[in-house]
PDB file of C-alpha atoms in Angstrom:
ATOM      1  CA  UNK A   1    -121.527 -93.624  64.845  1.00  0.00           C
ATOM      2  CA  UNK A   2    -125.211 -94.186  64.177  1.00  0.00           C
ATOM      3  CA  UNK A   3    -126.679 -95.148  60.842  1.00  0.00           C
ATOM      4  CA  UNK A   4    -128.742 -92.152  59.757  1.00  0.00           C
ATOM      5  CA  UNK A   5    -131.996 -92.218  57.772  1.00  0.00           C
ATOM      6  CA  UNK A   6    -131.421 -91.574  54.066  1.00  0.00           C
ATOM      7  CA  UNK A   7    -133.395 -88.877  52.272  1.00  0.00           C
ATOM      8  CA  UNK A   8    -135.335 -90.595  49.480  1.00  0.00           C
ATOM      9  CA  UNK A   9    -136.030 -89.289  46.001  1.00  0.00           C
ATOM     10  CA  UNK A  10    -138.026 -87.072  45.218  1.00  0.00           C
ATOM     11  CA  UNK A  11    -137.419 -85.222  48.508  1.00  0.00           C
ATOM     12  CA  UNK A  12    -136.874 -81.534  47.579  1.00  0.00           C
ATOM     13  CA  UNK A  13    -133.777 -81.366  49.834  1.00  0.00           C
ATOM     14  CA  UNK A  14    -131.922 -83.374  47.179  1.00  0.00           C
ATOM     15  CA  UNK A  15    -132.320 -80.419  44.787  1.00  0.00           C
ATOM     16  CA  UNK A  16    -130.757 -77.853  47.139  1.00  0.00           C
ATOM     17  CA  UNK A  17    -127.175 -76.638  46.930  1.00  0.00           C
ATOM     18  CA  UNK A  18    -125.207 -77.640  50.032  1.00  0.00           C
ATOM     19  CA  UNK A  19    -123.456 -75.033  52.165  1.00  0.00           C
ATOM     20  CA  UNK A  20    -119.665 -74.890  52.504  1.00  0.00           C
ATOM     21  CA  UNK A  21    -118.120 -76.291  55.677  1.00  0.00           C
ATOM     22  CA  UNK A  22    -116.195 -73.654  57.610  1.00  0.00           C
ATOM     23  CA  UNK A  23    -115.719 -75.363  60.993  1.00  0.00           C
ATOM     24  CA  UNK A  24    -113.387 -78.364  61.146  1.00  0.00           C
ATOM     25  CA  UNK A  25    -114.089 -79.978  64.504  1.00  0.00           C
ATOM     26  CA  UNK A  26    -115.188 -83.170  66.242  1.00  0.00           C
ATOM     27  CA  UNK A  27    -118.770 -82.648  65.038  1.00  0.00           C
ATOM     28  CA  UNK A  28    -117.535 -82.733  61.414  1.00  0.00           C
ATOM     29  CA  UNK A  29    -115.526 -85.903  62.107  1.00  0.00           C
ATOM     30  CA  UNK A  30    -118.636 -87.470  63.709  1.00  0.00           C
ATOM     31  CA  UNK A  31    -120.707 -86.533  60.638  1.00  0.00           C
ATOM     32  CA  UNK A  32    -118.117 -88.168  58.355  1.00  0.00           C
ATOM     33  CA  UNK A  33    -118.171 -91.322  60.526  1.00  0.00           C
ATOM     34  CA  UNK A  34    -121.994 -91.406  60.423  1.00  0.00           C
ATOM     35  CA  UNK A  35    -121.901 -90.999  56.642  1.00  0.00           C
ATOM     36  CA  UNK A  36    -119.506 -93.938  56.333  1.00  0.00           C
ATOM     37  CA  UNK A  37    -121.684 -96.207  58.513  1.00  0.00           C
ATOM     38  CA  UNK A  38    -124.844 -95.124  56.661  1.00  0.00           C
ATOM     39  CA  UNK A  39    -123.177 -95.718  53.276  1.00  0.00           C
ATOM     40  CA  UNK A  40    -122.086 -99.232  54.314  1.00  0.00           C
ATOM     41  CA  UNK A  41    -125.614-100.042  55.512  1.00  0.00           C
ATOM     42  CA  UNK A  42    -127.282 -98.704  52.347  1.00  0.00           C
ATOM     43  CA  UNK A  43    -125.096-100.253  50.732  1.00  0.00           C
ATOM     44  CA  UNK A  44    -123.213 -97.822  48.530  1.00  0.00           C
ATOM     45  CA  UNK A  45    -119.756 -96.654  47.502  1.00  0.00           C
ATOM     46  CA  UNK A  46    -120.371 -92.926  47.922  1.00  0.00           C
ATOM     47  CA  UNK A  47    -122.596 -90.662  49.992  1.00  0.00           C
ATOM     48  CA  UNK A  48    -122.981 -86.942  50.692  1.00  0.00           C
ATOM     49  CA  UNK A  49    -124.237 -85.116  53.762  1.00  0.00           C
ATOM     50  CA  UNK A  50    -127.377 -84.008  51.824  1.00  0.00           C
ATOM     51  CA  UNK A  51    -128.240 -87.719  51.400  1.00  0.00           C
ATOM     52  CA  UNK A  52    -128.901 -87.762  55.154  1.00  0.00           C
ATOM     53  CA  UNK A  53    -130.564 -84.354  55.253  1.00  0.00           C
ATOM     54  CA  UNK A  54    -127.498 -82.348  56.322  1.00  0.00           C
ATOM     55  CA  UNK A  55    -126.965 -79.465  53.854  1.00  0.00           C
ATOM     56  CA  UNK A  56    -123.152 -79.386  54.049  1.00  0.00           C
ATOM     57  CA  UNK A  57    -120.509 -80.014  51.367  1.00  0.00           C
ATOM     58  CA  UNK A  58    -119.214 -83.337  52.709  1.00  0.00           C
ATOM     59  CA  UNK A  59    -118.577 -86.487  50.631  1.00  0.00           C
ATOM     60  CA  UNK A  60    -117.451 -89.935  51.761  1.00  0.00           C
ATOM     61  CA  UNK A  61    -116.273 -92.507  49.206  1.00  0.00           C
ATOM     62  CA  UNK A  62    -115.025 -96.042  49.660  1.00  0.00           C
ATOM     63  CA  UNK A  63    -114.134 -97.594  46.320  1.00  0.00           C
ATOM     64  CA  UNK A  64    -111.417 -99.956  47.482  1.00  0.00           C
ATOM     65  CA  UNK A  65    -111.493-101.705  50.864  1.00  0.00           C
ATOM     66  CA  UNK A  66    -107.678-101.869  50.953  1.00  0.00           C
ATOM     67  CA  UNK A  67    -107.468 -98.084  50.553  1.00  0.00           C
ATOM     68  CA  UNK A  68    -110.257 -97.398  53.046  1.00  0.00           C
ATOM     69  CA  UNK A  69    -112.754 -94.533  53.093  1.00  0.00           C
ATOM     70  CA  UNK A  70    -111.922 -91.078  51.767  1.00  0.00           C
ATOM     71  CA  UNK A  71    -113.577 -87.895  53.021  1.00  0.00           C
ATOM     72  CA  UNK A  72    -113.811 -84.765  50.893  1.00  0.00           C
ATOM     73  CA  UNK A  73    -114.866 -81.445  52.420  1.00  0.00           C
ATOM     74  CA  UNK A  74    -115.954 -78.608  50.097  1.00  0.00           C
ATOM     75  CA  UNK A  75    -114.865 -80.477  46.938  1.00  0.00           C
ATOM     76  CA  UNK A  76    -114.913 -78.754  43.592  1.00  0.00           C
ATOM     77  CA  UNK A  77    -113.907 -79.811  40.118  1.00  0.00           C
ATOM     78  CA  UNK A  78    -111.096 -77.632  38.808  1.00  0.00           C
ATOM     79  CA  UNK A  79    -110.261 -79.472  35.567  1.00  0.00           C
ATOM     80  CA  UNK A  80    -111.987 -81.990  33.305  1.00  0.00           C
ATOM     81  CA  UNK A  81    -110.749 -84.027  30.376  1.00  0.00           C
ATOM     82  CA  UNK A  82    -112.380 -83.603  26.977  1.00  0.00           C
ATOM     83  CA  UNK A  83    -112.764 -87.408  26.758  1.00  0.00           C
ATOM     84  CA  UNK A  84    -116.058 -88.793  28.003  1.00  0.00           C
ATOM     85  CA  UNK A  85    -117.052 -92.219  29.339  1.00  0.00           C
ATOM     86  CA  UNK A  86    -120.335 -93.984  30.056  1.00  0.00           C
ATOM     87  CA  UNK A  87    -120.719 -95.535  33.491  1.00  0.00           C
ATOM     88  CA  UNK A  88    -123.645 -97.111  35.341  1.00  0.00           C
ATOM     89  CA  UNK A  89    -124.768 -94.919  38.234  1.00  0.00           C
ATOM     90  CA  UNK A  90    -127.341 -95.062  40.996  1.00  0.00           C
ATOM     91  CA  UNK A  91    -127.989 -93.457  44.377  1.00  0.00           C
ATOM     92  CA  UNK A  92    -128.549 -94.427  47.985  1.00  0.00           C
ATOM     93  CA  UNK A  93    -131.545 -92.054  47.746  1.00  0.00           C
ATOM     94  CA  UNK A  94    -133.067 -94.073  44.895  1.00  0.00           C
ATOM     95  CA  UNK A  95    -132.096 -97.690  45.629  1.00  0.00           C
ATOM     96  CA  UNK A  96    -132.575-100.386  43.022  1.00  0.00           C
ATOM     97  CA  UNK A  97    -132.461 -98.061  40.009  1.00  0.00           C
ATOM     98  CA  UNK A  98    -129.398 -97.535  37.807  1.00  0.00           C
ATOM     99  CA  UNK A  99    -128.586 -96.276  34.330  1.00  0.00           C
ATOM    100  CA  UNK A 100    -125.578 -95.238  32.292  1.00  0.00           C
ATOM    101  CA  UNK A 101    -124.523 -91.606  32.586  1.00  0.00           C
ATOM    102  CA  UNK A 102    -121.950 -89.829  30.431  1.00  0.00           C
ATOM    103  CA  UNK A 103    -119.177 -88.182  32.445  1.00  0.00           C
ATOM    104  CA  UNK A 104    -115.683 -86.810  31.902  1.00  0.00           C
ATOM    105  CA  UNK A 105    -113.110 -89.625  31.836  1.00  0.00           C
ATOM    106  CA  UNK A 106    -110.693 -87.701  34.085  1.00  0.00           C
ATOM    107  CA  UNK A 107    -111.058 -84.872  36.579  1.00  0.00           C
ATOM    108  CA  UNK A 108    -108.945 -82.893  38.995  1.00  0.00           C
ATOM    109  CA  UNK A 109    -110.633 -81.809  42.193  1.00  0.00           C
ATOM    110  CA  UNK A 110    -109.683 -79.465  45.009  1.00  0.00           C
ATOM    111  CA  UNK A 111    -111.036 -80.172  48.492  1.00  0.00           C
ATOM    112  CA  UNK A 112    -110.241 -79.905  52.178  1.00  0.00           C
ATOM    113  CA  UNK A 113    -109.485 -82.838  54.456  1.00  0.00           C
ATOM    114  CA  UNK A 114    -111.074 -83.281  57.897  1.00  0.00           C
ATOM    115  CA  UNK A 115    -108.490 -80.917  59.393  1.00  0.00           C
ATOM    116  CA  UNK A 116    -109.219 -78.167  56.860  1.00  0.00           C
ATOM    117  CA  UNK A 117    -106.020 -78.645  54.845  1.00  0.00           C
ATOM    118  CA  UNK A 118    -106.386 -77.930  51.119  1.00  0.00           C
ATOM    119  CA  UNK A 119    -105.746 -80.944  48.865  1.00  0.00           C
ATOM    120  CA  UNK A 120    -105.947 -81.763  45.156  1.00  0.00           C
ATOM    121  CA  UNK A 121    -106.568 -85.118  43.540  1.00  0.00           C
ATOM    122  CA  UNK A 122    -106.597 -86.339  39.962  1.00  0.00           C
ATOM    123  CA  UNK A 123    -108.836 -89.262  39.144  1.00  0.00           C
ATOM    124  CA  UNK A 124    -110.018 -91.348  36.238  1.00  0.00           C
ATOM    125  CA  UNK A 125    -112.487 -94.162  35.646  1.00  0.00           C
ATOM    126  CA  UNK A 126    -114.825 -95.030  38.513  1.00  0.00           C
ATOM    127  CA  UNK A 127    -113.252 -92.551  40.938  1.00  0.00           C
ATOM    128  CA  UNK A 128    -113.694 -89.692  38.429  1.00  0.00           C
ATOM    129  CA  UNK A 129    -117.311 -90.735  37.902  1.00  0.00           C
ATOM    130  CA  UNK A 130    -117.894 -90.773  41.661  1.00  0.00           C
ATOM    131  CA  UNK A 131    -116.274 -87.365  42.134  1.00  0.00           C
ATOM    132  CA  UNK A 132    -118.542 -85.853  39.470  1.00  0.00           C
ATOM    133  CA  UNK A 133    -121.646 -87.684  40.735  1.00  0.00           C
ATOM    134  CA  UNK A 134    -121.204 -86.636  44.369  1.00  0.00           C
ATOM    135  CA  UNK A 135    -120.201 -83.045  43.581  1.00  0.00           C
ATOM    136  CA  UNK A 136    -123.317 -82.810  41.387  1.00  0.00           C
ATOM    137  CA  UNK A 137    -125.352 -83.896  44.428  1.00  0.00           C
ATOM    138  CA  UNK A 138    -123.719 -81.191  46.559  1.00  0.00           C
ATOM    139  CA  UNK A 139    -124.762 -78.718  43.848  1.00  0.00           C
ATOM    140  CA  UNK A 140    -128.372 -79.973  44.016  1.00  0.00           C
ATOM    141  CA  UNK A 141    -128.150 -81.923  40.750  1.00  0.00           C
ATOM    142  CA  UNK A 142    -129.577 -85.410  41.352  1.00  0.00           C
ATOM    143  CA  UNK A 143    -127.935 -87.943  39.026  1.00  0.00           C
ATOM    144  CA  UNK A 144    -131.046 -88.694  36.942  1.00  0.00           C
ATOM    145  CA  UNK A 145    -131.036 -85.088  35.718  1.00  0.00           C
ATOM    146  CA  UNK A 146    -128.020 -86.110  33.596  1.00  0.00           C
ATOM    147  CA  UNK A 147    -130.291 -88.496  31.627  1.00  0.00           C
ATOM    148  CA  UNK A 148    -132.650 -87.731  28.753  1.00  0.00           C
ATOM    149  CA  UNK A 149    -136.171 -86.808  29.800  1.00  0.00           C
ATOM    150  CA  UNK A 150    -137.510 -90.120  28.478  1.00  0.00           C
ATOM    151  CA  UNK A 151    -134.959 -92.224  30.390  1.00  0.00           C
ATOM    152  CA  UNK A 152    -135.521 -90.138  33.528  1.00  0.00           C
ATOM    153  CA  UNK A 153    -139.298 -90.591  33.369  1.00  0.00           C
ATOM    154  CA  UNK A 154    -138.932 -94.359  32.914  1.00  0.00           C
ATOM    155  CA  UNK A 155    -136.568 -94.625  35.885  1.00  0.00           C
ATOM    156  CA  UNK A 156    -138.853 -92.551  38.112  1.00  0.00           C
ATOM    157  CA  UNK A 157    -141.832 -94.748  37.201  1.00  0.00           C
ATOM    158  CA  UNK A 158    -139.804 -97.896  37.891  1.00  0.00           C
ATOM    159  CA  UNK A 159    -138.661 -96.502  41.256  1.00  0.00           C
ATOM    160  CA  UNK A 160    -142.201 -95.491  42.213  1.00  0.00           C
ATOM    161  CA  UNK A 161    -143.459 -98.967  41.352  1.00  0.00           C
ATOM    162  CA  UNK A 162    -140.639-100.611  43.369  1.00  0.00           C
ATOM    163  CA  UNK A 163    -141.350 -98.300  46.327  1.00  0.00           C
ATOM    164  CA  UNK A 164    -145.034 -99.304  46.410  1.00  0.00           C
ATOM    165  CA  UNK A 165    -144.293-103.025  46.647  1.00  0.00           C
TER     166      UNK A 165
END
């Protein structure tokens, strides 16, 4: 379970739509384990396969140590609440930079587990934010695209300055 190099913003691979997973095998389980180790080392609470340069629809989240890590294969949002919330977001691909993003307060997702079994999950609060954030990344939508142009430009400049030092 090696820690993999993280693709850094503005790498164009972060803007590509990830491919669906159609083989549920030991290689997929190894990828999920690598994602978990890489996320812990970053550190972060969520990571996708595209964050390590693998263009597959795989997400690993760990929001609560007592619950442990959760792996979502081919996740998709199937329902959203009309209520919206603001939550501070960031990315392992753009460390040290965060801002508030408006997201749906509640979502229902459909996904497959590591064995290929179809699952659904309803979430709210931080988990709903993470589901939307990571599924956006799988769709090639980096989180800062959810900000106004002015905020986005300021964050990019701040990140570039931090990266130089």
